[in-house]
Amino acid sequence: MVKRILINSILFQGVWWVAVQGDNTLAVAALAVYFLLQISFLPRNTKFWGFCFCGGVAGWLLDSVLAHSNIIHYQTAISVFGVQDLLAPVWLLCIWLAFMPLLLFGLRWLMPHLWLAALLGFTLAPLSYIGGAKFANASLNLSLPIYYLVEGIVWALVLPAYLIVAAKVERAMKSSRLVVGEETNA
């Protein structure tokens, strides 16, 4: 299990690194490699994949709201029906889709410690966005301390919420004998 956690965590960082370069095509390719290299131990059921897909899209839409609110500007944001920068870039969706399994693997230990998840979300997640913005040529439209505070509050709520949902998905998988890290081919 430790090997799987380590592989998942390292591969997530790889997707993050490639994605924040701002190239949507490379980000999609990195995401494909991320899932292909883990296919042997990722659960093969709809609960897991539904969690990954729905949670990833929801996170991307949340980032889209922040971008559309002009808190951050992505050079590669997507305009829809003439609405400028309505959706966050595809590369950010790739990060979210790679992040979801991390909740059931590398960050699973936070499930019983939601207060710590909120604290870590508040303190660490903004650093990821600030660092990623520099690589992706995105611009923060608030002062750094205000941006950090806004993104920190968002993540202090988002990370525990996602962990609560991840725990429910894990319980549902256990009830169907499809536990993360155990037999995944049933």
PDB file of C-alpha atoms in Angstrom:
ATOM      1  CA  MET A   1       0.000   0.000   0.000  1.00  0.00           C
ATOM      2  CA  VAL A   2       2.855   2.413   0.802  1.00  0.00           C
ATOM      3  CA  LYS A   3       4.310   1.811  -2.665  1.00  0.00           C
ATOM      4  CA  ARG A   4       0.937   2.655  -4.246  1.00  0.00           C
ATOM      5  CA  ILE A   5       0.622   5.830  -2.187  1.00  0.00           C
ATOM      6  CA  LEU A   6       4.122   6.878  -3.175  1.00  0.00           C
ATOM      7  CA  ILE A   7       3.539   6.133  -6.866  1.00  0.00           C
ATOM      8  CA  ASN A   8       0.214   8.002  -6.834  1.00  0.00           C
ATOM      9  CA  SER A   9       1.744  11.002  -5.078  1.00  0.00           C
ATOM     10  CA  ILE A  10       4.775  11.191  -7.373  1.00  0.00           C
ATOM     11  CA  LEU A  11       2.665  10.808 -10.492  1.00  0.00           C
ATOM     12  CA  PHE A  12       0.301  13.538  -9.276  1.00  0.00           C
ATOM     13  CA  GLN A  13       3.258  15.885  -8.849  1.00  0.00           C
ATOM     14  CA  GLY A  14       4.334  14.981 -12.375  1.00  0.00           C
ATOM     15  CA  VAL A  15       0.917  15.893 -13.772  1.00  0.00           C
ATOM     16  CA  TRP A  16       0.956  19.131 -11.769  1.00  0.00           C
ATOM     17  CA  TRP A  17       4.410  20.043 -13.091  1.00  0.00           C
ATOM     18  CA  VAL A  18       3.529  19.348 -16.716  1.00  0.00           C
ATOM     19  CA  ALA A  19       0.091  20.989 -16.460  1.00  0.00           C
ATOM     20  CA  VAL A  20       1.265  24.262 -14.910  1.00  0.00           C
ATOM     21  CA  GLN A  21       3.447  24.836 -17.945  1.00  0.00           C
ATOM     22  CA  GLY A  22       0.135  25.947 -19.460  1.00  0.00           C
ATOM     23  CA  ASP A  23       0.019  23.623 -22.466  1.00  0.00           C
ATOM     24  CA  ASN A  24      -3.378  21.893 -22.594  1.00  0.00           C
ATOM     25  CA  THR A  25      -2.244  19.126 -24.953  1.00  0.00           C
ATOM     26  CA  LEU A  26       0.745  18.188 -22.797  1.00  0.00           C
ATOM     27  CA  ALA A  27      -1.449  18.266 -19.686  1.00  0.00           C
ATOM     28  CA  VAL A  28      -3.937  15.835 -21.230  1.00  0.00           C
ATOM     29  CA  ALA A  29      -1.057  13.567 -22.263  1.00  0.00           C
ATOM     30  CA  ALA A  30       0.404  13.697 -18.736  1.00  0.00           C
ATOM     31  CA  LEU A  31      -3.012  12.838 -17.283  1.00  0.00           C
ATOM     32  CA  ALA A  32      -3.319   9.856 -19.626  1.00  0.00           C
ATOM     33  CA  VAL A  33       0.133   8.616 -18.574  1.00  0.00           C
ATOM     34  CA  TYR A  34      -0.826   9.188 -14.905  1.00  0.00           C
ATOM     35  CA  PHE A  35      -3.829   6.873 -15.198  1.00  0.00           C
ATOM     36  CA  LEU A  36      -2.141   4.307 -17.461  1.00  0.00           C
ATOM     37  CA  LEU A  37       0.786   3.866 -15.064  1.00  0.00           C
ATOM     38  CA  GLN A  38      -1.634   3.218 -12.188  1.00  0.00           C
ATOM     39  CA  ILE A  39      -4.271   1.173 -13.978  1.00  0.00           C
ATOM     40  CA  SER A  40      -3.204  -2.053 -12.261  1.00  0.00           C
ATOM     41  CA  PHE A  41      -4.140  -0.808  -8.798  1.00  0.00           C
ATOM     42  CA  LEU A  42      -6.867   1.754  -9.344  1.00  0.00           C
ATOM     43  CA  PRO A  43     -10.333   0.446  -8.474  1.00  0.00           C
ATOM     44  CA  ARG A  44     -12.393  -0.672 -11.439  1.00  0.00           C
ATOM     45  CA  ASN A  45     -15.852   0.375 -10.431  1.00  0.00           C
ATOM     46  CA  THR A  46     -18.229   3.216 -11.085  1.00  0.00           C
ATOM     47  CA  LYS A  47     -18.096   4.615  -7.542  1.00  0.00           C
ATOM     48  CA  PHE A  48     -14.396   5.353  -7.773  1.00  0.00           C
ATOM     49  CA  TRP A  49     -14.466   6.689 -11.317  1.00  0.00           C
ATOM     50  CA  GLY A  50     -17.638   8.684 -10.682  1.00  0.00           C
ATOM     51  CA  PHE A  51     -15.933  10.295  -7.678  1.00  0.00           C
ATOM     52  CA  CYS A  52     -12.840  11.111  -9.737  1.00  0.00           C
ATOM     53  CA  PHE A  53     -14.774  12.527 -12.674  1.00  0.00           C
ATOM     54  CA  CYS A  54     -17.479  14.438 -10.789  1.00  0.00           C
ATOM     55  CA  GLY A  55     -15.075  15.732  -8.152  1.00  0.00           C
ATOM     56  CA  GLY A  56     -12.525  16.747 -10.771  1.00  0.00           C
ATOM     57  CA  VAL A  57     -15.081  18.618 -12.857  1.00  0.00           C
ATOM     58  CA  ALA A  58     -16.562  20.274  -9.735  1.00  0.00           C
ATOM     59  CA  GLY A  59     -13.106  21.484  -8.666  1.00  0.00           C
ATOM     60  CA  TRP A  60     -12.396  22.771 -12.164  1.00  0.00           C
ATOM     61  CA  LEU A  61     -15.713  24.615 -12.167  1.00  0.00           C
ATOM     62  CA  LEU A  62     -14.849  26.131  -8.784  1.00  0.00           C
ATOM     63  CA  ASP A  63     -11.556  27.361 -10.227  1.00  0.00           C
ATOM     64  CA  SER A  64     -13.524  28.623 -13.224  1.00  0.00           C
ATOM     65  CA  VAL A  65     -15.714  30.700 -10.893  1.00  0.00           C
ATOM     66  CA  LEU A  66     -12.614  32.160  -9.253  1.00  0.00           C
ATOM     67  CA  ALA A  67     -11.120  32.938 -12.672  1.00  0.00           C
ATOM     68  CA  HIS A  68     -14.357  34.413 -14.019  1.00  0.00           C
ATOM     69  CA  SER A  69     -14.580  36.510 -10.834  1.00  0.00           C
ATOM     70  CA  ASN A  70     -11.255  38.026 -11.923  1.00  0.00           C
ATOM     71  CA  ILE A  71      -9.384  36.776  -8.860  1.00  0.00           C
ATOM     72  CA  ILE A  72      -6.883  35.089 -11.152  1.00  0.00           C
ATOM     73  CA  HIS A  73      -6.434  35.347 -14.908  1.00  0.00           C
ATOM     74  CA  TYR A  74      -5.295  32.367 -16.965  1.00  0.00           C
ATOM     75  CA  GLN A  75      -3.837  33.098 -20.405  1.00  0.00           C
ATOM     76  CA  THR A  76      -5.429  29.891 -21.697  1.00  0.00           C
ATOM     77  CA  ALA A  77      -8.879  30.319 -20.110  1.00  0.00           C
ATOM     78  CA  ILE A  78     -11.802  29.140 -22.217  1.00  0.00           C
ATOM     79  CA  SER A  79     -14.421  31.529 -23.576  1.00  0.00           C
ATOM     80  CA  VAL A  80     -17.901  30.090 -24.143  1.00  0.00           C
ATOM     81  CA  PHE A  81     -20.787  31.675 -26.059  1.00  0.00           C
ATOM     82  CA  GLY A  82     -18.932  34.950 -26.220  1.00  0.00           C
ATOM     83  CA  VAL A  83     -18.365  35.073 -22.451  1.00  0.00           C
ATOM     84  CA  GLN A  84     -14.693  35.859 -22.017  1.00  0.00           C
ATOM     85  CA  ASP A  85     -12.714  33.521 -19.721  1.00  0.00           C
ATOM     86  CA  LEU A  86     -15.778  31.603 -18.581  1.00  0.00           C
ATOM     87  CA  LEU A  87     -13.926  28.361 -17.869  1.00  0.00           C
ATOM     88  CA  ALA A  88     -10.517  27.676 -16.380  1.00  0.00           C
ATOM     89  CA  PRO A  89      -7.980  26.099 -18.769  1.00  0.00           C
ATOM     90  CA  VAL A  90      -8.063  22.410 -19.627  1.00  0.00           C
ATOM     91  CA  TRP A  91      -4.686  21.946 -17.954  1.00  0.00           C
ATOM     92  CA  LEU A  92      -6.302  22.905 -14.641  1.00  0.00           C
ATOM     93  CA  LEU A  93      -9.007  20.278 -15.207  1.00  0.00           C
ATOM     94  CA  CYS A  94      -6.201  17.735 -15.681  1.00  0.00           C
ATOM     95  CA  ILE A  95      -4.732  18.685 -12.300  1.00  0.00           C
ATOM     96  CA  TRP A  96      -8.137  18.255 -10.657  1.00  0.00           C
ATOM     97  CA  LEU A  97      -8.712  14.854 -12.293  1.00  0.00           C
ATOM     98  CA  ALA A  98      -5.289  13.688 -11.081  1.00  0.00           C
ATOM     99  CA  PHE A  99      -5.951  15.115  -7.608  1.00  0.00           C
ATOM    100  CA  MET A 100      -9.085  13.072  -6.965  1.00  0.00           C
ATOM    101  CA  PRO A 101      -7.410   9.638  -6.574  1.00  0.00           C
ATOM    102  CA  LEU A 102      -4.840  11.323  -4.316  1.00  0.00           C
ATOM    103  CA  LEU A 103      -7.652  11.881  -1.811  1.00  0.00           C
ATOM    104  CA  LEU A 104      -8.161   8.108  -1.557  1.00  0.00           C
ATOM    105  CA  PHE A 105      -4.471   7.289  -1.513  1.00  0.00           C
ATOM    106  CA  GLY A 106      -1.891   9.855  -0.395  1.00  0.00           C
ATOM    107  CA  LEU A 107      -4.248  12.113   1.572  1.00  0.00           C
ATOM    108  CA  ARG A 108      -6.415   9.345   3.014  1.00  0.00           C
ATOM    109  CA  TRP A 109      -4.766   9.743   6.421  1.00  0.00           C
ATOM    110  CA  LEU A 110      -6.475  13.146   6.724  1.00  0.00           C
ATOM    111  CA  MET A 111      -9.995  11.658   6.629  1.00  0.00           C
ATOM    112  CA  PRO A 112     -10.370  11.399  10.432  1.00  0.00           C
ATOM    113  CA  HIS A 113      -8.615  14.754  10.942  1.00  0.00           C
ATOM    114  CA  LEU A 114     -10.771  17.261   9.083  1.00  0.00           C
ATOM    115  CA  TRP A 115      -9.537  20.175  11.191  1.00  0.00           C
ATOM    116  CA  LEU A 116      -6.006  19.388  10.052  1.00  0.00           C
ATOM    117  CA  ALA A 117      -7.208  19.080   6.455  1.00  0.00           C
ATOM    118  CA  ALA A 118      -8.745  22.556   6.758  1.00  0.00           C
ATOM    119  CA  LEU A 119      -5.513  23.934   8.199  1.00  0.00           C
ATOM    120  CA  LEU A 120      -3.370  22.315   5.515  1.00  0.00           C
ATOM    121  CA  GLY A 121      -5.806  23.425   2.818  1.00  0.00           C
ATOM    122  CA  PHE A 122      -5.641  26.972   4.120  1.00  0.00           C
ATOM    123  CA  THR A 123      -1.865  27.096   4.396  1.00  0.00           C
ATOM    124  CA  LEU A 124      -0.538  24.910   1.555  1.00  0.00           C
ATOM    125  CA  ALA A 125      -3.030  25.014  -1.323  1.00  0.00           C
ATOM    126  CA  PRO A 126      -2.568  28.740  -2.008  1.00  0.00           C
ATOM    127  CA  LEU A 127       1.168  28.116  -2.381  1.00  0.00           C
ATOM    128  CA  SER A 128       0.429  25.578  -5.108  1.00  0.00           C
ATOM    129  CA  TYR A 129      -1.735  28.088  -6.965  1.00  0.00           C
ATOM    130  CA  ILE A 130       0.750  30.920  -6.555  1.00  0.00           C
ATOM    131  CA  GLY A 131       3.637  28.736  -7.763  1.00  0.00           C
ATOM    132  CA  GLY A 132       1.555  27.308 -10.584  1.00  0.00           C
ATOM    133  CA  ALA A 133       0.461  30.781 -11.681  1.00  0.00           C
ATOM    134  CA  LYS A 134       4.097  31.787 -12.156  1.00  0.00           C
ATOM    135  CA  PHE A 135       4.789  28.784 -14.412  1.00  0.00           C
ATOM    136  CA  ALA A 136       1.510  29.028 -16.348  1.00  0.00           C
ATOM    137  CA  ASN A 137       1.897  32.742 -16.986  1.00  0.00           C
ATOM    138  CA  ALA A 138      -1.319  33.409 -15.073  1.00  0.00           C
ATOM    139  CA  SER A 139      -1.786  36.643 -13.188  1.00  0.00           C
ATOM    140  CA  LEU A 140      -3.129  37.145  -9.706  1.00  0.00           C
ATOM    141  CA  ASN A 141      -5.523  40.089  -9.795  1.00  0.00           C
ATOM    142  CA  LEU A 142      -5.460  40.651  -6.039  1.00  0.00           C
ATOM    143  CA  SER A 143      -2.551  41.561  -3.821  1.00  0.00           C
ATOM    144  CA  LEU A 144      -0.603  38.474  -2.799  1.00  0.00           C
ATOM    145  CA  PRO A 145      -1.816  38.481   0.849  1.00  0.00           C
ATOM    146  CA  ILE A 146      -5.471  38.944  -0.181  1.00  0.00           C
ATOM    147  CA  TYR A 147      -5.212  36.267  -2.871  1.00  0.00           C
ATOM    148  CA  TYR A 148      -3.593  33.903  -0.369  1.00  0.00           C
ATOM    149  CA  LEU A 149      -6.402  34.576   2.109  1.00  0.00           C
ATOM    150  CA  VAL A 150      -9.171  34.023  -0.474  1.00  0.00           C
ATOM    151  CA  GLU A 151      -7.635  30.836  -1.889  1.00  0.00           C
ATOM    152  CA  GLY A 152      -6.826  29.637   1.637  1.00  0.00           C
ATOM    153  CA  ILE A 153     -10.434  30.051   2.790  1.00  0.00           C
ATOM    154  CA  VAL A 154     -11.671  28.241  -0.313  1.00  0.00           C
ATOM    155  CA  TRP A 155      -9.313  25.323   0.327  1.00  0.00           C
ATOM    156  CA  ALA A 156     -10.015  25.249   4.066  1.00  0.00           C
ATOM    157  CA  LEU A 157     -13.572  24.387   3.019  1.00  0.00           C
ATOM    158  CA  VAL A 158     -12.888  22.348  -0.122  1.00  0.00           C
ATOM    159  CA  LEU A 159     -10.298  19.877   1.176  1.00  0.00           C
ATOM    160  CA  PRO A 160     -12.341  18.658   4.174  1.00  0.00           C
ATOM    161  CA  ALA A 161     -15.471  18.514   2.012  1.00  0.00           C
ATOM    162  CA  TYR A 162     -13.721  16.386  -0.589  1.00  0.00           C
ATOM    163  CA  LEU A 163     -12.313  14.126   2.134  1.00  0.00           C
ATOM    164  CA  ILE A 164     -15.808  13.618   3.569  1.00  0.00           C
ATOM    165  CA  VAL A 165     -17.064  12.570   0.135  1.00  0.00           C
ATOM    166  CA  ALA A 166     -13.965  10.404  -0.406  1.00  0.00           C
ATOM    167  CA  ALA A 167     -14.634   8.607   2.899  1.00  0.00           C
ATOM    168  CA  LYS A 168     -18.225   7.922   1.799  1.00  0.00           C
ATOM    169  CA  VAL A 169     -16.997   6.579  -1.524  1.00  0.00           C
ATOM    170  CA  GLU A 170     -14.477   4.402   0.285  1.00  0.00           C
ATOM    171  CA  ARG A 171     -17.208   3.018   2.595  1.00  0.00           C
ATOM    172  CA  ALA A 172     -19.412   2.295  -0.414  1.00  0.00           C
ATOM    173  CA  MET A 173     -16.512   0.520  -2.071  1.00  0.00           C
ATOM    174  CA  LYS A 174     -15.872  -1.529   1.093  1.00  0.00           C
ATOM    175  CA  SER A 175     -19.497  -2.580   1.208  1.00  0.00           C
ATOM    176  CA  SER A 176     -19.126  -3.898  -2.327  1.00  0.00           C
ATOM    177  CA  ARG A 177     -15.734  -5.431  -1.409  1.00  0.00           C
ATOM    178  CA  LEU A 178     -13.868  -3.013  -3.640  1.00  0.00           C
ATOM    179  CA  VAL A 179     -11.533  -1.322  -1.208  1.00  0.00           C
ATOM    180  CA  VAL A 180      -8.886   1.109  -2.336  1.00  0.00           C
ATOM    181  CA  GLY A 181      -5.543  -0.605  -2.125  1.00  0.00           C
ATOM    182  CA  GLU A 182      -6.970  -4.118  -1.911  1.00  0.00           C
ATOM    183  CA  GLU A 183      -8.418  -6.316  -4.614  1.00  0.00           C
ATOM    184  CA  THR A 184      -9.427  -3.946  -7.386  1.00  0.00           C
ATOM    185  CA  ASN A 185     -10.323  -6.351 -10.149  1.00  0.00           C
ATOM    186  CA  ALA A 186     -13.537  -7.728  -8.664  1.00  0.00           C
TER     187      ALA A 186
END
